[in-house]
Backbone as a ProteinNet text record, in pm:
[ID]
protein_1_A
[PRIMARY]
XXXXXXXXXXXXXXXXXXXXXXXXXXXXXXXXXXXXXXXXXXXXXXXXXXXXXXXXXXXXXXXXXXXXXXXXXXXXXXXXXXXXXXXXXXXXXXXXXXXXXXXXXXXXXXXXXXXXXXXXXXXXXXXXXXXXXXXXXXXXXXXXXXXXXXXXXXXXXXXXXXXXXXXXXXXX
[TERTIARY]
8863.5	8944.4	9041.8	9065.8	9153.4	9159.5	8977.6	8929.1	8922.4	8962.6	8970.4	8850.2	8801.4	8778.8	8812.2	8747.2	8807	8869.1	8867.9	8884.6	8797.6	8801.8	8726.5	8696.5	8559.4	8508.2	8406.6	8470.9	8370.7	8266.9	8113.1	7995.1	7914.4	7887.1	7851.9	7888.7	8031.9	8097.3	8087.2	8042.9	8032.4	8141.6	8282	8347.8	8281.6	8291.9	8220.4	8354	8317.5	8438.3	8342.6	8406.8	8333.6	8370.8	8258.5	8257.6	8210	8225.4	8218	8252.1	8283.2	8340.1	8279	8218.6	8171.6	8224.1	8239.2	8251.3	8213.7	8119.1	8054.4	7952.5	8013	7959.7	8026.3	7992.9	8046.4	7940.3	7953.8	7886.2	7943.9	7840.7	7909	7822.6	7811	7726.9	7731.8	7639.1	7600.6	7544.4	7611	7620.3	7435.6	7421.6	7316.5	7339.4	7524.7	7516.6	7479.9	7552.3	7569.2	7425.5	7352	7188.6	7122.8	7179.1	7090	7130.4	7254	7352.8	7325.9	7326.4	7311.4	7208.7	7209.8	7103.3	7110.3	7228.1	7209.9	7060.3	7013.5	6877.5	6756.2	6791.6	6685.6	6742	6899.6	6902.5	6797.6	6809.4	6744.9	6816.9	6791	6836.5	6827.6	6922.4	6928.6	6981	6988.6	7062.7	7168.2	7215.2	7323.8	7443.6	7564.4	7647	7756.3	7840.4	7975.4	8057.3	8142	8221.3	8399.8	8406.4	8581.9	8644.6	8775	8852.4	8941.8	9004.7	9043.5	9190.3	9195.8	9351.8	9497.3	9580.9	9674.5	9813.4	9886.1	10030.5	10085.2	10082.2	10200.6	10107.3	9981.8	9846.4	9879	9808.9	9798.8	9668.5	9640.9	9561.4	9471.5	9392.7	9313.8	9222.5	9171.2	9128.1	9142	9056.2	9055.2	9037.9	9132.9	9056.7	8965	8915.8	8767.4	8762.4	8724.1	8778.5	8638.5	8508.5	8411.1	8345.4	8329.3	8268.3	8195.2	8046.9	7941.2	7891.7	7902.8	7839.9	7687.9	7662.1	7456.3	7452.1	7332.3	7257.2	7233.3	7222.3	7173.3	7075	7053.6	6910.2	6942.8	6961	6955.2	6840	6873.4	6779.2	6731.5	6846.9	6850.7	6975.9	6921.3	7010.9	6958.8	7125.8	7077.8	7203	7179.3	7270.1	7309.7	7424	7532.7	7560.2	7695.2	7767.3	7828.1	7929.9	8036.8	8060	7929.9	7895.1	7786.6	7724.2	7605.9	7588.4	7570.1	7544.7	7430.6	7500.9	7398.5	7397.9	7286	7259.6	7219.2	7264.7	7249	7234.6	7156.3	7131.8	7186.7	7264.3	7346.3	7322.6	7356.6	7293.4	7378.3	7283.2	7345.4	7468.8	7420.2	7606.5	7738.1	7736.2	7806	7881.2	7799.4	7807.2	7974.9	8027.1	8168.9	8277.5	8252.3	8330.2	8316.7	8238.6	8211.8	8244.5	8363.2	8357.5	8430.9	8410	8404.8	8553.9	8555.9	8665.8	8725.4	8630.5	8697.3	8633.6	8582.9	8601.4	8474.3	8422.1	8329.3	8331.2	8249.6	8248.1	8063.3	8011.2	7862.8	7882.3	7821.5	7812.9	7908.9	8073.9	8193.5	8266.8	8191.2	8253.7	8320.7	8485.3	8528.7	8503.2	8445.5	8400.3	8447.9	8456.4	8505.8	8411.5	8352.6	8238.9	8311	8168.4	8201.7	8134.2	8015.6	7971.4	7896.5	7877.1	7831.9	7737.2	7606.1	7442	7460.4	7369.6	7322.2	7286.6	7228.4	7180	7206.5	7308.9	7300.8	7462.8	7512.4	7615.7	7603.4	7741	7674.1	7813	7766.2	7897.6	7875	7976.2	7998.8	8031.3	7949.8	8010.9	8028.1	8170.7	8228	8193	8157.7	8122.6	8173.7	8287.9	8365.5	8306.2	8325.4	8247	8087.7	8046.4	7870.7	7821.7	7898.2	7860.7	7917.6	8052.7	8091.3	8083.4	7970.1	7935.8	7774.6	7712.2	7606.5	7490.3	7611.1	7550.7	7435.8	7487.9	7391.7	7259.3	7207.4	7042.9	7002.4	7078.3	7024.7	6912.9	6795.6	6670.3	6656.6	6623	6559.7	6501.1	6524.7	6480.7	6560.5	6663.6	6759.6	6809.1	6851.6	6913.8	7050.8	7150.8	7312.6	7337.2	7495.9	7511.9	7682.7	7663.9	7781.1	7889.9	7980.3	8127	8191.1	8209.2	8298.1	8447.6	8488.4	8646.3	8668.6	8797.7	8851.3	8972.4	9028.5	9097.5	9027.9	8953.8	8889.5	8772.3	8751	8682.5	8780.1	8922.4	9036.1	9077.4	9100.7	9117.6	9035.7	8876.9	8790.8	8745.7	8780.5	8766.8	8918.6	9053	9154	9136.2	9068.5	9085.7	9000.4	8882.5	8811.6	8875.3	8924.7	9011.2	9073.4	9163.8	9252	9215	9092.3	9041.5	8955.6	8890.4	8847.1	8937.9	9065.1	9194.2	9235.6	9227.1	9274.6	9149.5	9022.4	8942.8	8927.7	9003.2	9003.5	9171.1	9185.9	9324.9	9309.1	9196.6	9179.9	9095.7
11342.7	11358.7	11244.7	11163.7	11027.9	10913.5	10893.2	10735.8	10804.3	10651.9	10581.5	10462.5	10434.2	10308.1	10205	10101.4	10009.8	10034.6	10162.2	10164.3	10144.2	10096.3	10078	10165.5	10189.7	10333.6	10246.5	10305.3	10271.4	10339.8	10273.4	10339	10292.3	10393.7	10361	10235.7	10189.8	10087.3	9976	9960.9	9848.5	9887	9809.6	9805.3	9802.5	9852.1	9880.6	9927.3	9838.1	9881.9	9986.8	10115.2	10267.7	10183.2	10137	10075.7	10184.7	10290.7	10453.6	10553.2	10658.3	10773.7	10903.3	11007.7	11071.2	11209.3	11352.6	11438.3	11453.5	11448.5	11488.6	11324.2	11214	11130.8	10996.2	10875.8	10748	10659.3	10505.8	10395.8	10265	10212.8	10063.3	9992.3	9810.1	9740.4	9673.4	9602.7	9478.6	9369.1	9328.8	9165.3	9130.5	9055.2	9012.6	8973.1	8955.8	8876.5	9059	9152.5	9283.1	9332.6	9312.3	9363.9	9316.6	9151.7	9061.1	9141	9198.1	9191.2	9325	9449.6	9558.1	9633.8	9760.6	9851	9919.2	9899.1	9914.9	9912.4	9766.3	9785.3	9840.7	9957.4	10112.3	10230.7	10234.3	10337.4	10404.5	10533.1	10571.8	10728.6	10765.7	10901.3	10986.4	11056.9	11141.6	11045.7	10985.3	10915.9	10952.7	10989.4	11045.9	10913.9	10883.4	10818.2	10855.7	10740.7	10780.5	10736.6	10813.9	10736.1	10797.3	10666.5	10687	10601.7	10624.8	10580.7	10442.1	10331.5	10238	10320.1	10184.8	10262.3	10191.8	10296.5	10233.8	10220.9	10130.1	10109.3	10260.4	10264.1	10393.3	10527	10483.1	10581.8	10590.6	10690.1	10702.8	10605.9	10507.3	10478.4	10507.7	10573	10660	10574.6	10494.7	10377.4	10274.6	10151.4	10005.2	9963.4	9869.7	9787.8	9775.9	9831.9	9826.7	9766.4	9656.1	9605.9	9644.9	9680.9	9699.3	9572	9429	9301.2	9319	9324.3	9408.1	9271	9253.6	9139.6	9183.3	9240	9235.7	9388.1	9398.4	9535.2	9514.1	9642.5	9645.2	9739.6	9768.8	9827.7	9972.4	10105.9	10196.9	10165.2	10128.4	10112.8	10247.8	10285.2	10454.7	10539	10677.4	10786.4	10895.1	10951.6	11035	11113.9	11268.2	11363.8	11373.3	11364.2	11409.5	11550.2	11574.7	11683.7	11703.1	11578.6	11647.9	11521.6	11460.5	11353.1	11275.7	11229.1	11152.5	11012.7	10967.6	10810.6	10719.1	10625.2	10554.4	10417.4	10349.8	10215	10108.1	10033.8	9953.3	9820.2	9747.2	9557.5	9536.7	9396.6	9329.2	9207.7	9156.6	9006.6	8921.2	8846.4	8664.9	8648.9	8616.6	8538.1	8649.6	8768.4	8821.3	8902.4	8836.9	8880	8816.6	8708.8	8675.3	8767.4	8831.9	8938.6	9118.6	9105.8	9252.5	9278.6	9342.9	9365.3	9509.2	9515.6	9667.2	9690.3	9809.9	9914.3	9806.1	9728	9687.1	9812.9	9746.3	9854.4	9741.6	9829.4	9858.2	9898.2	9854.3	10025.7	10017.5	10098.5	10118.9	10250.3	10181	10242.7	10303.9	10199.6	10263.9	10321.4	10378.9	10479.2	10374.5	10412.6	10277.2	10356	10293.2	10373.2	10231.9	10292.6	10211.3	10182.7	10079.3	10014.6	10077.4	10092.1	10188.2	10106.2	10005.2	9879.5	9781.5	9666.4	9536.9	9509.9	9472.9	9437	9312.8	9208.3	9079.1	9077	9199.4	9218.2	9376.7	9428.3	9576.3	9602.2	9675.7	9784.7	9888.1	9978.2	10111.4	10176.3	10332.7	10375.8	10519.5	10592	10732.3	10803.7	10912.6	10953.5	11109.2	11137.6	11257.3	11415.9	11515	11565.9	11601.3	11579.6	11570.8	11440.2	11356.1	11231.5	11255.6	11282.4	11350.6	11429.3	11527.1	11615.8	11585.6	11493.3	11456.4	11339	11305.2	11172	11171	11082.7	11091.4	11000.4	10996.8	10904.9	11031.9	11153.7	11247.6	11246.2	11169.2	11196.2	11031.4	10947.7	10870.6	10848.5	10812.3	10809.6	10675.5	10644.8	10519.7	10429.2	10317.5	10202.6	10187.7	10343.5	10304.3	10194.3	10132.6	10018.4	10077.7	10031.7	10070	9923.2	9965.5	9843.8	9796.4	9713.1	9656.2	9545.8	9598.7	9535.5	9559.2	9379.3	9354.9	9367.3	9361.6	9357	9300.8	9318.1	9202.4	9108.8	9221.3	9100	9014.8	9087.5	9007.8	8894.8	8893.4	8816.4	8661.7	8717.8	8635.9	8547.3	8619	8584.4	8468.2	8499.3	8387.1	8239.5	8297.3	8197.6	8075.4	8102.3	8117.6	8055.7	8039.2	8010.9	7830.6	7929.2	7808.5	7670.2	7705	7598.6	7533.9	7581	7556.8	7457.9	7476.3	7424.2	7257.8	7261.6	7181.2	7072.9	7138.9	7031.5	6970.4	7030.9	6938.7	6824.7	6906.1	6779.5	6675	6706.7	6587.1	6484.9	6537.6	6464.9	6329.8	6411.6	6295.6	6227.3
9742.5	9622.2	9600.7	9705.2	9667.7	9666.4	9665.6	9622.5	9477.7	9447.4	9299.9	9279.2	9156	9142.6	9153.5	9293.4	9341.4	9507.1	9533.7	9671.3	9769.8	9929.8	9963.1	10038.4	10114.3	10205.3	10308.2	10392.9	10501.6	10506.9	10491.9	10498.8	10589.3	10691.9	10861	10920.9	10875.8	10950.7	10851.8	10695.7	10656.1	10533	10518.6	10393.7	10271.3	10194.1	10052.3	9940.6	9865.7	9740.7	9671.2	9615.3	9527.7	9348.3	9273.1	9165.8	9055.3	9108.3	8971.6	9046.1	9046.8	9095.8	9033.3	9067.9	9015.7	9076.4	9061.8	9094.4	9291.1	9303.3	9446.2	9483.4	9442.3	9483.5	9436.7	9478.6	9439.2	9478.9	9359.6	9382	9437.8	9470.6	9544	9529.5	9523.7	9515.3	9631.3	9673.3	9820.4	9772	9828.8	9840.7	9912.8	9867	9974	10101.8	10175	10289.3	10364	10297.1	10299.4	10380.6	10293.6	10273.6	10393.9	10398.7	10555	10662	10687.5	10791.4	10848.3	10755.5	10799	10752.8	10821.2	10804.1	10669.2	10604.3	10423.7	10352.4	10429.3	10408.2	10401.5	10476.1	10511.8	10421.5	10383.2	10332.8	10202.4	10195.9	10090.2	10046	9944.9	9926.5	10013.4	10093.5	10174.3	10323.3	10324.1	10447.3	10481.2	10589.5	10653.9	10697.5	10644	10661.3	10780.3	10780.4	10860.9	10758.3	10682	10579.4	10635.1	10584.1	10640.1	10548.1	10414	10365.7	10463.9	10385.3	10434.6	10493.3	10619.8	10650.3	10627	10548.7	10456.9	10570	10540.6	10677.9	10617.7	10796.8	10818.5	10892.2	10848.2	10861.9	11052.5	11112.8	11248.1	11293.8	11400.2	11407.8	11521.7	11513.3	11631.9	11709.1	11682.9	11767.7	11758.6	11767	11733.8	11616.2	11561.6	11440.1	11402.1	11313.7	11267.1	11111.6	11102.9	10954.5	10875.3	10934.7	10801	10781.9	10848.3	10857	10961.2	10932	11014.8	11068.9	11200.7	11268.6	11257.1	11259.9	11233.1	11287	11316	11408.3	11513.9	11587.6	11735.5	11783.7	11868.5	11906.9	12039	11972.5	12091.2	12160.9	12320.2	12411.4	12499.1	12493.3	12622.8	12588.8	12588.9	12557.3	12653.5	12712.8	12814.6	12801	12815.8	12799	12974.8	12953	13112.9	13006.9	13198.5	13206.5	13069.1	13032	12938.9	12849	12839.7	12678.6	12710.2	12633.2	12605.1	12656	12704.9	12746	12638.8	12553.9	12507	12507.9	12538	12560.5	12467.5	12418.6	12332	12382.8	12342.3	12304.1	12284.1	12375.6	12299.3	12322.8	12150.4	12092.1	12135.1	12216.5	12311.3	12258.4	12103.8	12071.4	12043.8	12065.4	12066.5	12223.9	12350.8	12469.5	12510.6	12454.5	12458.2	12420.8	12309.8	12275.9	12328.6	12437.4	12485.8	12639.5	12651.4	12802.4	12802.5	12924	13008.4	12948.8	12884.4	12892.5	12736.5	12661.3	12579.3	12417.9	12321.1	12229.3	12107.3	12068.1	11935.7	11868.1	11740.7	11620.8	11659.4	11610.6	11584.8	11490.9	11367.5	11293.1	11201.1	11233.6	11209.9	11291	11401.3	11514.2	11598.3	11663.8	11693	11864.1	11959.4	12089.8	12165.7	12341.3	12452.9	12473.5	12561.9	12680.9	12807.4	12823.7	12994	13084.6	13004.9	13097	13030.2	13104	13029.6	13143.4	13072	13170.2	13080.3	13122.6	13089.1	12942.3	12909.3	12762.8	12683.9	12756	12640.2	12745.3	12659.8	12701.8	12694.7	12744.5	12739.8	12755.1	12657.9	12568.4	12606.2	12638.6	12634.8	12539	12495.6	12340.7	12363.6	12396.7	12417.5	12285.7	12307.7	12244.9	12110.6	12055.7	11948.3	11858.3	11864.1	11831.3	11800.2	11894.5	11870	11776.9	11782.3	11692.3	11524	11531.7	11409.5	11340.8	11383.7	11315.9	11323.6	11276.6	11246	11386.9	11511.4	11644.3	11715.3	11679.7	11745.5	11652.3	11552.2	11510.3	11576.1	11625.6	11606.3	11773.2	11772.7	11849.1	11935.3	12038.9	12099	11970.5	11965.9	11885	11732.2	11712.5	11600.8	11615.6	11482.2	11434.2	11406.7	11412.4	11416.2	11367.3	11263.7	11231.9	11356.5	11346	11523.5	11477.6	11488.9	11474.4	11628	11645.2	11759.1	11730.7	11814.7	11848	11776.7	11642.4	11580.6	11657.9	11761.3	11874.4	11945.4	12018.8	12091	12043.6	11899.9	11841.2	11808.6	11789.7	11751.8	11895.2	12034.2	12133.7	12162.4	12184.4	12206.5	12107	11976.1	11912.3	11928.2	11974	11973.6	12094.1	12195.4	12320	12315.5	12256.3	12206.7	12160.7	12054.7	11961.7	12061.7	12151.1	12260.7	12305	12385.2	12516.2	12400.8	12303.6	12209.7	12154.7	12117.3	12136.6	12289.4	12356.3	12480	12524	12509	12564.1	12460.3	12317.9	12165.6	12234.9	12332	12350.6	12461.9	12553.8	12680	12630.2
[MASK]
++++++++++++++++++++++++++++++++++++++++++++++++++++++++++++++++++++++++++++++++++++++++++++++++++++++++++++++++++++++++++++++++++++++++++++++++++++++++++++++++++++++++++++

């Protein structure tokens, strides 16, 4: 009831401005970088979202920064039900292995979740039963596509470090 035209909504983790408003629904357009980047590309009528309104100062913030700038997709590798939440395993893409470490933080799919561990090529995420059941991570199957937003700190940190170390060796 309190998007307007022109607000933005997070739809399974990708920022989207709502460009009509309708009773029991709203529109948005994509960009083509939009379309390359994420799984936008599969949707179809009846697709199950994660939608979450932008967050305004003053708001509580319940996890990590999640700005809605979808670094690409990733690949459920393995899902396995424990005691008291789900374990799921995901791919993770070479150039983004700088920004992922243990006990640091993700969105998939919007959902902003911890790393519980880092392998050579996938991490792997605990998804407590509250989370599971309220989002749309419990349909998703071995070989889903999820769309994957890194850390916006830790994306800032390494690039930031980078620069650093690039100026000093521009100095000697």
């Amino acid at each position: 009831n309190n998007i307007k035209k022109g607000s933005s909504i997070m739809c399974s983790g990708i920022c989207l401005t709502a460009t009509e408003i309708g009773q029991d629904y709203f529109i948005v357009d994509l960009s083509e970088e939009t379309i390359s980047l994420t799984t936008a590309k599969n949707w179809s009528n009846g697709t199950k979202l994660n939608l979450e309104c932008s967050l305004k100062v003053g708001d509580e913030l319940g996890g990590h920064f999640v700005s809605g700038h979808i670094d690409g997709c990733t690949k459920l590798i393995r899902k396995e039900k424990l005691k008291a939440s789900h374990l799921y395993e995901f791919y993770l893409p070479r150039d983004f292995r700088k920004y992922i470490c243990t006990k640091g933080s993700v969105a998939i799919d919007g959902v902003s979740l911890t790393i519980n561990k880092v392998t050579d090529n996938s991490f792997l995420l605990n998804i407590i039963p509250h989370t599971f059941i309220s989002t749309t991570l419990c349909k998703l199957v071995i070989g889903d596509l999820v769309n994957f937003e890194v850390d916006m700190l830790a994306r800032y940190a390494v690039n930031n470090f980078k620069i650093v170390n690039e100026s000093k060796v521009n100095e000697n």
